[in-house]
Amino acid sequence: MEDWLRLGKEAEENEEYGQAAEYYQKAADAGNIDGWIALGNFYDDVVPNPEKARAAWIKVHEDDLARGDKGAYWYLGLYYCEEGRHKEGIDYFQRAAMDGNEYQLAAEYALGDMYYEGKNGAAQDFGKALEWYQRAKRHGATTLDEETKECKEK
């Protein structure tokens, strides 16, 4: 597996991008999480392909979650929403918001915005938006006064 990564890096350095992608994919398919990370970085930075990058990062964060890293809830929420898998994205954002992890505040804020604007598969619901904004304020958000005021007025 390490050989696939080394070969991928060498191919990338030689600007043999098709070969690099194949080697990284082989490492990933062999179960090497570093292969998925290499693919994510490759498709983010070297040969931009948002769909392939997102697929690689989903694998990385699913692995993180399986190892107990609950911060992965936030990232999976982002990537699933970007993919149009809104129900799953919202579910992961809610898990991040309820978990007390480092992304709790960001997830609460994001959920408030989703319900306020009616985006990413969330129906516009000012009551739910207000609930999430108030949770975010209780956890340290300092920029939500206007949003909470508007939700109360609607």
Short mmCIF file of C-alpha atoms in Angstrom, two decimals:
data_model
loop_
_atom_site.label_atom_id
_atom_site.label_comp_id
_atom_site.label_asym_id
_atom_site.label_seq_id
_atom_site.Cartn_x
_atom_site.Cartn_y
_atom_site.Cartn_z
CA MET A 1 0.00 0.00 0.00
CA GLU A 2 2.81 2.40 0.85
CA ASP A 3 4.28 1.66 -2.58
CA TRP A 4 1.07 2.89 -4.26
CA LEU A 5 1.30 6.16 -2.35
CA ARG A 6 4.99 6.59 -3.12
CA LEU A 7 4.40 5.80 -6.79
CA GLY A 8 1.44 8.19 -6.88
CA LYS A 9 3.53 10.99 -5.39
CA GLU A 10 6.35 10.33 -7.87
CA ALA A 11 3.91 10.34 -10.80
CA GLU A 12 2.35 13.55 -9.52
CA GLU A 13 5.78 15.20 -9.22
CA ASN A 14 6.50 14.13 -12.82
CA GLU A 15 3.16 15.62 -13.90
CA GLU A 16 1.88 12.18 -14.90
CA TYR A 17 -1.50 12.96 -13.41
CA GLY A 18 -3.47 10.05 -14.83
CA GLN A 19 -0.94 7.61 -13.42
CA ALA A 20 -0.88 9.43 -10.09
CA ALA A 21 -4.64 9.16 -9.79
CA GLU A 22 -4.49 5.43 -10.54
CA TYR A 23 -1.87 4.81 -7.87
CA TYR A 24 -3.72 6.85 -5.25
CA GLN A 25 -6.93 5.01 -6.12
CA LYS A 26 -5.18 1.65 -5.74
CA ALA A 27 -3.93 2.67 -2.29
CA ALA A 28 -7.43 3.81 -1.33
CA ASP A 29 -9.08 0.66 -2.69
CA ALA A 30 -6.62 -1.41 -0.64
CA GLY A 31 -8.08 0.19 2.49
CA ASN A 32 -5.37 2.75 3.11
CA ILE A 33 -6.91 5.91 4.55
CA ASP A 34 -3.85 7.84 3.39
CA GLY A 35 -4.81 6.82 -0.14
CA TRP A 36 -8.20 8.51 0.32
CA ILE A 37 -6.51 11.59 1.76
CA ALA A 38 -4.10 11.67 -1.20
CA LEU A 39 -7.05 11.41 -3.60
CA GLY A 40 -8.90 14.21 -1.81
CA ASN A 41 -5.88 16.48 -1.96
CA PHE A 42 -5.13 15.49 -5.56
CA TYR A 43 -8.65 16.30 -6.74
CA ASP A 44 -8.82 19.46 -4.64
CA ASP A 45 -5.46 20.93 -5.59
CA VAL A 46 -3.73 19.21 -8.50
CA VAL A 47 -6.41 18.16 -10.96
CA PRO A 48 -9.55 19.91 -9.68
CA ASN A 49 -12.56 17.65 -9.68
CA PRO A 50 -14.99 18.62 -6.89
CA GLU A 51 -17.11 15.48 -7.18
CA LYS A 52 -14.15 13.10 -6.89
CA ALA A 53 -12.60 15.19 -4.11
CA ARG A 54 -15.87 15.17 -2.17
CA ALA A 55 -16.20 11.38 -2.57
CA ALA A 56 -12.67 10.91 -1.21
CA TRP A 57 -13.25 13.25 1.74
CA ILE A 58 -16.50 11.47 2.60
CA LYS A 59 -14.53 8.21 2.87
CA VAL A 60 -11.94 9.93 5.07
CA HIS A 61 -14.53 11.36 7.43
CA GLU A 62 -16.58 8.16 7.56
CA ASP A 63 -13.35 6.47 8.69
CA ASP A 64 -12.78 9.26 11.23
CA LEU A 65 -16.27 8.73 12.60
CA ALA A 66 -15.76 4.96 12.79
CA ARG A 67 -12.67 5.67 14.90
CA GLY A 68 -14.70 7.86 17.26
CA ASP A 69 -13.88 11.33 15.90
CA LYS A 70 -17.23 13.03 16.30
CA GLY A 71 -15.97 16.17 14.59
CA ALA A 72 -16.52 14.16 11.41
CA TYR A 73 -20.26 14.79 11.79
CA TRP A 74 -19.69 18.40 10.70
CA TYR A 75 -17.67 17.51 7.62
CA LEU A 76 -20.06 14.76 6.55
CA GLY A 77 -22.92 17.24 6.88
CA LEU A 78 -21.11 19.65 4.59
CA TYR A 79 -20.18 17.08 1.98
CA TYR A 80 -23.58 15.39 1.90
CA CYS A 81 -25.33 18.73 1.47
CA GLU A 82 -22.93 19.62 -1.33
CA GLU A 83 -23.78 16.29 -3.00
CA GLY A 84 -27.48 17.04 -2.76
CA ARG A 85 -28.00 14.33 -0.14
CA HIS A 86 -29.76 16.88 2.04
CA LYS A 87 -31.53 14.56 4.46
CA GLU A 88 -28.24 12.91 5.39
CA GLY A 89 -26.47 16.26 5.52
CA ILE A 90 -29.03 17.73 7.91
CA ASP A 91 -28.86 14.58 10.03
CA TYR A 92 -25.08 14.90 10.37
CA PHE A 93 -25.31 18.62 11.16
CA GLN A 94 -27.86 17.82 13.88
CA ARG A 95 -25.54 15.18 15.32
CA ALA A 96 -22.68 17.70 15.33
CA ALA A 97 -24.92 20.28 16.99
CA MET A 98 -25.96 17.90 19.75
CA ASP A 99 -22.64 16.29 20.43
CA GLY A 100 -20.68 18.94 22.31
CA ASN A 101 -17.77 18.57 19.89
CA GLU A 102 -15.63 21.39 18.52
CA TYR A 103 -18.06 21.94 15.63
CA GLN A 104 -21.23 22.21 17.73
CA LEU A 105 -21.52 25.98 17.44
CA ALA A 106 -20.84 25.97 13.69
CA ALA A 107 -23.45 23.24 13.18
CA GLU A 108 -26.06 25.13 15.22
CA TYR A 109 -25.41 28.27 13.19
CA ALA A 110 -25.55 26.32 9.90
CA LEU A 111 -28.83 24.66 10.85
CA GLY A 112 -30.29 28.03 11.80
CA ASP A 113 -29.31 29.37 8.39
CA MET A 114 -30.73 26.33 6.59
CA TYR A 115 -34.12 26.73 8.22
CA TYR A 116 -34.06 30.51 7.96
CA GLU A 117 -33.31 30.45 4.23
CA GLY A 118 -35.03 27.16 3.40
CA LYS A 119 -31.95 25.66 1.79
CA ASN A 120 -30.14 22.32 1.59
CA GLY A 121 -33.40 20.42 1.82
CA ALA A 122 -34.66 22.17 4.94
CA ALA A 123 -38.08 23.72 4.56
CA GLN A 124 -38.11 27.37 5.54
CA ASP A 125 -39.16 27.39 9.18
CA PHE A 126 -38.48 30.51 11.23
CA GLY A 127 -39.40 28.72 14.47
CA LYS A 128 -36.74 26.06 13.93
CA ALA A 129 -34.28 28.68 12.73
CA LEU A 130 -34.85 30.64 15.94
CA GLU A 131 -34.31 27.50 18.06
CA TRP A 132 -30.96 26.77 16.37
CA TYR A 133 -29.84 30.41 16.51
CA GLN A 134 -30.70 30.59 20.21
CA ARG A 135 -28.74 27.39 20.87
CA ALA A 136 -25.79 28.89 18.99
CA LYS A 137 -26.03 32.07 21.07
CA ARG A 138 -26.05 30.00 24.28
CA HIS A 139 -22.85 28.34 23.07
CA GLY A 140 -21.03 31.57 22.27
CA ALA A 141 -22.25 32.96 18.95
CA THR A 142 -22.11 36.73 19.08
CA THR A 143 -23.41 37.75 15.64
CA LEU A 144 -26.96 36.42 15.63
CA ASP A 145 -28.94 39.30 17.12
CA GLU A 146 -30.38 40.41 13.76
CA GLU A 147 -31.26 36.85 12.73
CA THR A 148 -33.04 36.03 16.00
CA LYS A 149 -34.93 39.35 15.87
CA GLU A 150 -36.09 38.66 12.30
CA CYS A 151 -37.19 35.13 13.19
CA LYS A 152 -39.27 36.44 16.08
CA GLU A 153 -40.94 38.96 13.78
CA LYS A 154 -41.93 36.41 11.14
#
